[in-house]
């Protein structure tokens, strides 16, 4: 694993996030509606007895990127997220390219834990299949079965699936691990906000 100069890494992160967030004008009221109380169909078909655990917006320089929602069973424990069934739903507020979402995911997964370059390439290819380009009010949902199985859905239609415990732990760790780059969002999702 190569070590980069910290300022260069921060600059690259800011450039990547700026690229993600400037591809379209903001639509701030796209997610202004109250929290949904009905479990999304794709979540209900894969998981039983889940409810909305928490929701939180992700903003970049004040611009809404998406709202995240965590659907989990009442006994969900954040410290054991990689061993429990749940679904993470992201409803976007702007246009983003699927490839940019996949690349940013790899960068954020590196904050959660280490993985090889071979894993990085395989996971990037997988996510390029899983994540199409999105627009305002599009939803990407990841469903974790509790044993490392992951299914991705775009607006309720499955795009990809894998059975990879390491991937599941690191990917969902972007939001649920204590090492997340967005601890406030994590706290809101798991009900600590």
PDB file of C-alpha atoms in Angstrom:
ATOM      1  CA  UNK A   1       0.000   0.000   0.000  1.00  0.00           C
ATOM      2  CA  UNK A   2       1.566   3.295  -1.031  1.00  0.00           C
ATOM      3  CA  UNK A   3       1.764   6.214   1.363  1.00  0.00           C
ATOM      4  CA  UNK A   4       0.843   9.566  -0.111  1.00  0.00           C
ATOM      5  CA  UNK A   5       1.576  13.009   1.157  1.00  0.00           C
ATOM      6  CA  UNK A   6      -1.369  13.951   3.470  1.00  0.00           C
ATOM      7  CA  UNK A   7      -2.046  17.277   1.698  1.00  0.00           C
ATOM      8  CA  UNK A   8      -2.139  15.551  -1.693  1.00  0.00           C
ATOM      9  CA  UNK A   9      -4.579  12.950  -0.359  1.00  0.00           C
ATOM     10  CA  UNK A  10      -6.861  15.677   1.044  1.00  0.00           C
ATOM     11  CA  UNK A  11      -6.676  17.614  -2.221  1.00  0.00           C
ATOM     12  CA  UNK A  12      -7.554  14.484  -4.223  1.00  0.00           C
ATOM     13  CA  UNK A  13     -10.474  13.782  -1.891  1.00  0.00           C
ATOM     14  CA  UNK A  14     -11.786  17.331  -2.244  1.00  0.00           C
ATOM     15  CA  UNK A  15     -11.392  17.210  -6.027  1.00  0.00           C
ATOM     16  CA  UNK A  16     -13.237  13.890  -6.222  1.00  0.00           C
ATOM     17  CA  UNK A  17     -16.049  15.132  -3.993  1.00  0.00           C
ATOM     18  CA  UNK A  18     -16.274  18.370  -5.958  1.00  0.00           C
ATOM     19  CA  UNK A  19     -16.546  16.369  -9.169  1.00  0.00           C
ATOM     20  CA  UNK A  20     -19.290  14.235  -7.629  1.00  0.00           C
ATOM     21  CA  UNK A  21     -21.270  17.217  -6.430  1.00  0.00           C
ATOM     22  CA  UNK A  22     -20.964  19.655  -9.313  1.00  0.00           C
ATOM     23  CA  UNK A  23     -22.349  17.532 -12.103  1.00  0.00           C
ATOM     24  CA  UNK A  24     -25.777  19.170 -11.802  1.00  0.00           C
ATOM     25  CA  UNK A  25     -27.567  22.036 -10.142  1.00  0.00           C
ATOM     26  CA  UNK A  26     -28.899  21.219  -6.682  1.00  0.00           C
ATOM     27  CA  UNK A  27     -32.489  20.161  -6.211  1.00  0.00           C
ATOM     28  CA  UNK A  28     -32.768  20.803  -2.505  1.00  0.00           C
ATOM     29  CA  UNK A  29     -36.480  20.057  -2.243  1.00  0.00           C
ATOM     30  CA  UNK A  30     -36.185  16.667  -3.925  1.00  0.00           C
ATOM     31  CA  UNK A  31     -35.967  14.958  -0.520  1.00  0.00           C
ATOM     32  CA  UNK A  32     -37.895  17.434   1.603  1.00  0.00           C
ATOM     33  CA  UNK A  33     -40.745  14.960   2.100  1.00  0.00           C
ATOM     34  CA  UNK A  34     -41.236  13.293   5.487  1.00  0.00           C
ATOM     35  CA  UNK A  35     -39.443  10.037   6.196  1.00  0.00           C
ATOM     36  CA  UNK A  36     -41.064   7.060   4.513  1.00  0.00           C
ATOM     37  CA  UNK A  37     -42.805   4.705   6.890  1.00  0.00           C
ATOM     38  CA  UNK A  38     -43.276   1.903   4.399  1.00  0.00           C
ATOM     39  CA  UNK A  39     -40.351  -0.430   3.914  1.00  0.00           C
ATOM     40  CA  UNK A  40     -39.205  -0.322   0.262  1.00  0.00           C
ATOM     41  CA  UNK A  41     -40.356  -3.369  -1.713  1.00  0.00           C
ATOM     42  CA  UNK A  42     -36.808  -4.549  -2.466  1.00  0.00           C
ATOM     43  CA  UNK A  43     -35.965  -4.421   1.246  1.00  0.00           C
ATOM     44  CA  UNK A  44     -39.168  -6.144   2.371  1.00  0.00           C
ATOM     45  CA  UNK A  45     -38.623  -8.966  -0.128  1.00  0.00           C
ATOM     46  CA  UNK A  46     -35.099  -9.694   1.207  1.00  0.00           C
ATOM     47  CA  UNK A  47     -35.439  -8.877   4.931  1.00  0.00           C
ATOM     48  CA  UNK A  48     -38.181  -9.517   7.453  1.00  0.00           C
ATOM     49  CA  UNK A  49     -39.342  -7.335  10.352  1.00  0.00           C
ATOM     50  CA  UNK A  50     -37.218  -4.309   9.503  1.00  0.00           C
ATOM     51  CA  UNK A  51     -38.085  -0.730  10.315  1.00  0.00           C
ATOM     52  CA  UNK A  52     -36.541   2.655   9.678  1.00  0.00           C
ATOM     53  CA  UNK A  53     -33.682   2.883  12.174  1.00  0.00           C
ATOM     54  CA  UNK A  54     -32.425   6.316  11.149  1.00  0.00           C
ATOM     55  CA  UNK A  55     -32.049   8.769   8.308  1.00  0.00           C
ATOM     56  CA  UNK A  56     -29.589  11.547   7.556  1.00  0.00           C
ATOM     57  CA  UNK A  57     -28.610  13.839   4.694  1.00  0.00           C
ATOM     58  CA  UNK A  58     -25.120  13.928   3.211  1.00  0.00           C
ATOM     59  CA  UNK A  59     -24.143  17.459   2.237  1.00  0.00           C
ATOM     60  CA  UNK A  60     -21.033  18.748   0.545  1.00  0.00           C
ATOM     61  CA  UNK A  61     -20.313  22.471   0.964  1.00  0.00           C
ATOM     62  CA  UNK A  62     -23.954  22.859   1.959  1.00  0.00           C
ATOM     63  CA  UNK A  63     -25.322  21.095  -1.129  1.00  0.00           C
ATOM     64  CA  UNK A  64     -27.491  18.057  -0.558  1.00  0.00           C
ATOM     65  CA  UNK A  65     -26.001  14.986  -2.260  1.00  0.00           C
ATOM     66  CA  UNK A  66     -28.332  12.299  -0.902  1.00  0.00           C
ATOM     67  CA  UNK A  67     -30.394  11.202   2.054  1.00  0.00           C
ATOM     68  CA  UNK A  68     -29.355   7.912   3.631  1.00  0.00           C
ATOM     69  CA  UNK A  69     -31.838   5.618   5.377  1.00  0.00           C
ATOM     70  CA  UNK A  70     -30.996   2.567   7.450  1.00  0.00           C
ATOM     71  CA  UNK A  71     -33.630  -0.196   7.550  1.00  0.00           C
ATOM     72  CA  UNK A  72     -32.924  -2.757  10.270  1.00  0.00           C
ATOM     73  CA  UNK A  73     -34.506  -5.098  12.773  1.00  0.00           C
ATOM     74  CA  UNK A  74     -35.201  -3.693  16.267  1.00  0.00           C
ATOM     75  CA  UNK A  75     -32.253  -5.610  17.780  1.00  0.00           C
ATOM     76  CA  UNK A  76     -29.713  -4.079  15.325  1.00  0.00           C
ATOM     77  CA  UNK A  77     -26.350  -3.324  16.976  1.00  0.00           C
ATOM     78  CA  UNK A  78     -24.108  -0.924  15.076  1.00  0.00           C
ATOM     79  CA  UNK A  79     -20.940  -2.487  16.506  1.00  0.00           C
ATOM     80  CA  UNK A  80     -21.881  -5.772  14.806  1.00  0.00           C
ATOM     81  CA  UNK A  81     -23.242  -4.317  11.539  1.00  0.00           C
ATOM     82  CA  UNK A  82     -21.178  -6.747   9.444  1.00  0.00           C
ATOM     83  CA  UNK A  83     -22.905  -9.720  11.136  1.00  0.00           C
ATOM     84  CA  UNK A  84     -26.514  -8.505  10.949  1.00  0.00           C
ATOM     85  CA  UNK A  85     -29.130  -8.118   8.211  1.00  0.00           C
ATOM     86  CA  UNK A  86     -30.061  -4.551   7.202  1.00  0.00           C
ATOM     87  CA  UNK A  87     -30.557  -2.334   4.175  1.00  0.00           C
ATOM     88  CA  UNK A  88     -28.999   1.022   3.399  1.00  0.00           C
ATOM     89  CA  UNK A  89     -31.021   3.181   1.022  1.00  0.00           C
ATOM     90  CA  UNK A  90     -29.606   6.324  -0.610  1.00  0.00           C
ATOM     91  CA  UNK A  91     -32.011   8.725  -2.302  1.00  0.00           C
ATOM     92  CA  UNK A  92     -30.075  11.150  -4.477  1.00  0.00           C
ATOM     93  CA  UNK A  93     -30.742  14.854  -4.881  1.00  0.00           C
ATOM     94  CA  UNK A  94     -28.620  15.400  -8.000  1.00  0.00           C
ATOM     95  CA  UNK A  95     -27.063  13.748 -11.010  1.00  0.00           C
ATOM     96  CA  UNK A  96     -23.979  11.651 -10.361  1.00  0.00           C
ATOM     97  CA  UNK A  97     -22.132   9.205 -12.579  1.00  0.00           C
ATOM     98  CA  UNK A  98     -22.165   5.599 -11.425  1.00  0.00           C
ATOM     99  CA  UNK A  99     -18.443   5.264 -12.099  1.00  0.00           C
ATOM    100  CA  UNK A 100     -17.720   8.260  -9.836  1.00  0.00           C
ATOM    101  CA  UNK A 101     -19.859   6.695  -7.087  1.00  0.00           C
ATOM    102  CA  UNK A 102     -17.904   3.430  -7.423  1.00  0.00           C
ATOM    103  CA  UNK A 103     -14.515   5.173  -7.347  1.00  0.00           C
ATOM    104  CA  UNK A 104     -15.472   7.275  -4.334  1.00  0.00           C
ATOM    105  CA  UNK A 105     -16.700   4.122  -2.588  1.00  0.00           C
ATOM    106  CA  UNK A 106     -13.288   2.481  -3.017  1.00  0.00           C
ATOM    107  CA  UNK A 107     -11.592   5.558  -1.534  1.00  0.00           C
ATOM    108  CA  UNK A 108     -13.957   5.586   1.449  1.00  0.00           C
ATOM    109  CA  UNK A 109     -13.587   1.819   1.965  1.00  0.00           C
ATOM    110  CA  UNK A 110      -9.832   2.384   2.437  1.00  0.00           C
ATOM    111  CA  UNK A 111     -10.662   4.511   5.507  1.00  0.00           C
ATOM    112  CA  UNK A 112     -12.477   1.535   7.043  1.00  0.00           C
ATOM    113  CA  UNK A 113      -9.799  -1.102   6.432  1.00  0.00           C
ATOM    114  CA  UNK A 114      -7.020  -2.386   4.230  1.00  0.00           C
ATOM    115  CA  UNK A 115      -7.456  -4.469   1.101  1.00  0.00           C
ATOM    116  CA  UNK A 116      -5.313  -5.537  -1.818  1.00  0.00           C
ATOM    117  CA  UNK A 117      -5.034  -3.936  -5.224  1.00  0.00           C
ATOM    118  CA  UNK A 118      -6.582  -7.089  -6.734  1.00  0.00           C
ATOM    119  CA  UNK A 119      -9.597  -6.709  -4.435  1.00  0.00           C
ATOM    120  CA  UNK A 120      -9.806  -3.024  -5.318  1.00  0.00           C
ATOM    121  CA  UNK A 121      -9.964  -3.788  -9.054  1.00  0.00           C
ATOM    122  CA  UNK A 122     -12.513  -6.591  -8.621  1.00  0.00           C
ATOM    123  CA  UNK A 123     -14.725  -4.509  -6.327  1.00  0.00           C
ATOM    124  CA  UNK A 124     -14.517  -1.481  -8.603  1.00  0.00           C
ATOM    125  CA  UNK A 125     -15.640  -3.611 -11.568  1.00  0.00           C
ATOM    126  CA  UNK A 126     -18.478  -5.028  -9.455  1.00  0.00           C
ATOM    127  CA  UNK A 127     -19.623  -1.568  -8.345  1.00  0.00           C
ATOM    128  CA  UNK A 128     -19.469  -0.222 -11.886  1.00  0.00           C
ATOM    129  CA  UNK A 129     -22.070  -2.886 -12.676  1.00  0.00           C
ATOM    130  CA  UNK A 130     -24.075  -2.232  -9.497  1.00  0.00           C
ATOM    131  CA  UNK A 131     -24.235   1.582  -9.666  1.00  0.00           C
ATOM    132  CA  UNK A 132     -25.755   3.195 -12.759  1.00  0.00           C
ATOM    133  CA  UNK A 133     -25.792   6.951 -13.273  1.00  0.00           C
ATOM    134  CA  UNK A 134     -28.290   8.539 -10.898  1.00  0.00           C
ATOM    135  CA  UNK A 135     -30.453  11.646 -10.919  1.00  0.00           C
ATOM    136  CA  UNK A 136     -32.650  13.488  -8.435  1.00  0.00           C
ATOM    137  CA  UNK A 137     -34.997  11.123  -6.557  1.00  0.00           C
ATOM    138  CA  UNK A 138     -33.234   7.973  -7.838  1.00  0.00           C
ATOM    139  CA  UNK A 139     -32.599   5.389  -5.138  1.00  0.00           C
ATOM    140  CA  UNK A 140     -29.674   3.001  -4.702  1.00  0.00           C
ATOM    141  CA  UNK A 141     -30.283   0.361  -2.048  1.00  0.00           C
ATOM    142  CA  UNK A 142     -27.795  -2.129  -0.655  1.00  0.00           C
ATOM    143  CA  UNK A 143     -29.220  -5.100   1.237  1.00  0.00           C
ATOM    144  CA  UNK A 144     -26.896  -7.075   3.540  1.00  0.00           C
ATOM    145  CA  UNK A 145     -28.066 -10.554   4.562  1.00  0.00           C
ATOM    146  CA  UNK A 146     -25.954 -10.679   7.743  1.00  0.00           C
ATOM    147  CA  UNK A 147     -23.554 -13.297   6.374  1.00  0.00           C
ATOM    148  CA  UNK A 148     -21.665 -11.255   3.766  1.00  0.00           C
ATOM    149  CA  UNK A 149     -24.227 -11.475   0.982  1.00  0.00           C
ATOM    150  CA  UNK A 150     -25.019  -8.139  -0.677  1.00  0.00           C
ATOM    151  CA  UNK A 151     -27.672  -7.226  -3.239  1.00  0.00           C
ATOM    152  CA  UNK A 152     -27.837  -3.824  -4.904  1.00  0.00           C
ATOM    153  CA  UNK A 153     -30.994  -2.264  -6.308  1.00  0.00           C
ATOM    154  CA  UNK A 154     -31.578   0.805  -8.469  1.00  0.00           C
ATOM    155  CA  UNK A 155     -35.096   2.182  -7.988  1.00  0.00           C
ATOM    156  CA  UNK A 156     -36.212  -1.238  -6.782  1.00  0.00           C
ATOM    157  CA  UNK A 157     -34.648  -3.331  -9.570  1.00  0.00           C
ATOM    158  CA  UNK A 158     -31.661  -5.541  -8.772  1.00  0.00           C
ATOM    159  CA  UNK A 159     -28.424  -4.542 -10.498  1.00  0.00           C
ATOM    160  CA  UNK A 160     -25.830  -6.830  -8.886  1.00  0.00           C
ATOM    161  CA  UNK A 161     -25.164  -9.293  -6.060  1.00  0.00           C
ATOM    162  CA  UNK A 162     -22.124 -10.770  -4.364  1.00  0.00           C
ATOM    163  CA  UNK A 163     -21.218 -13.076  -1.503  1.00  0.00           C
ATOM    164  CA  UNK A 164     -18.071 -11.430  -0.112  1.00  0.00           C
ATOM    165  CA  UNK A 165     -17.755 -10.783   3.630  1.00  0.00           C
ATOM    166  CA  UNK A 166     -14.738  -8.505   3.294  1.00  0.00           C
ATOM    167  CA  UNK A 167     -16.449  -6.367   0.676  1.00  0.00           C
ATOM    168  CA  UNK A 168     -19.690  -6.182   2.692  1.00  0.00           C
ATOM    169  CA  UNK A 169     -17.855  -5.122   5.870  1.00  0.00           C
ATOM    170  CA  UNK A 170     -15.815  -2.424   4.147  1.00  0.00           C
ATOM    171  CA  UNK A 171     -18.534  -1.111   1.848  1.00  0.00           C
ATOM    172  CA  UNK A 172     -21.231  -0.720   4.493  1.00  0.00           C
ATOM    173  CA  UNK A 173     -18.523   0.504   6.868  1.00  0.00           C
ATOM    174  CA  UNK A 174     -18.462   3.696   4.780  1.00  0.00           C
ATOM    175  CA  UNK A 175     -21.619   4.614   6.734  1.00  0.00           C
ATOM    176  CA  UNK A 176     -21.698   2.258   9.721  1.00  0.00           C
ATOM    177  CA  UNK A 177     -18.093   1.786  10.880  1.00  0.00           C
ATOM    178  CA  UNK A 178     -16.706   3.992  13.671  1.00  0.00           C
ATOM    179  CA  UNK A 179     -13.948   4.817  11.118  1.00  0.00           C
ATOM    180  CA  UNK A 180     -16.437   6.517   8.767  1.00  0.00           C
ATOM    181  CA  UNK A 181     -15.561   9.956   7.405  1.00  0.00           C
ATOM    182  CA  UNK A 182     -19.081  11.108   8.393  1.00  0.00           C
ATOM    183  CA  UNK A 183     -19.578  10.300  12.105  1.00  0.00           C
ATOM    184  CA  UNK A 184     -22.606  12.591  12.432  1.00  0.00           C
ATOM    185  CA  UNK A 185     -24.354  10.792   9.590  1.00  0.00           C
ATOM    186  CA  UNK A 186     -23.492   7.438  11.193  1.00  0.00           C
ATOM    187  CA  UNK A 187     -24.921   8.525  14.536  1.00  0.00           C
ATOM    188  CA  UNK A 188     -28.175   9.625  12.885  1.00  0.00           C
ATOM    189  CA  UNK A 189     -28.478   6.371  10.957  1.00  0.00           C
ATOM    190  CA  UNK A 190     -27.942   4.147  13.985  1.00  0.00           C
ATOM    191  CA  UNK A 191     -30.224   6.228  16.192  1.00  0.00           C
ATOM    192  CA  UNK A 192     -27.621   8.013  18.328  1.00  0.00           C
ATOM    193  CA  UNK A 193     -28.274  11.519  16.979  1.00  0.00           C
TER     194      UNK A 193
END
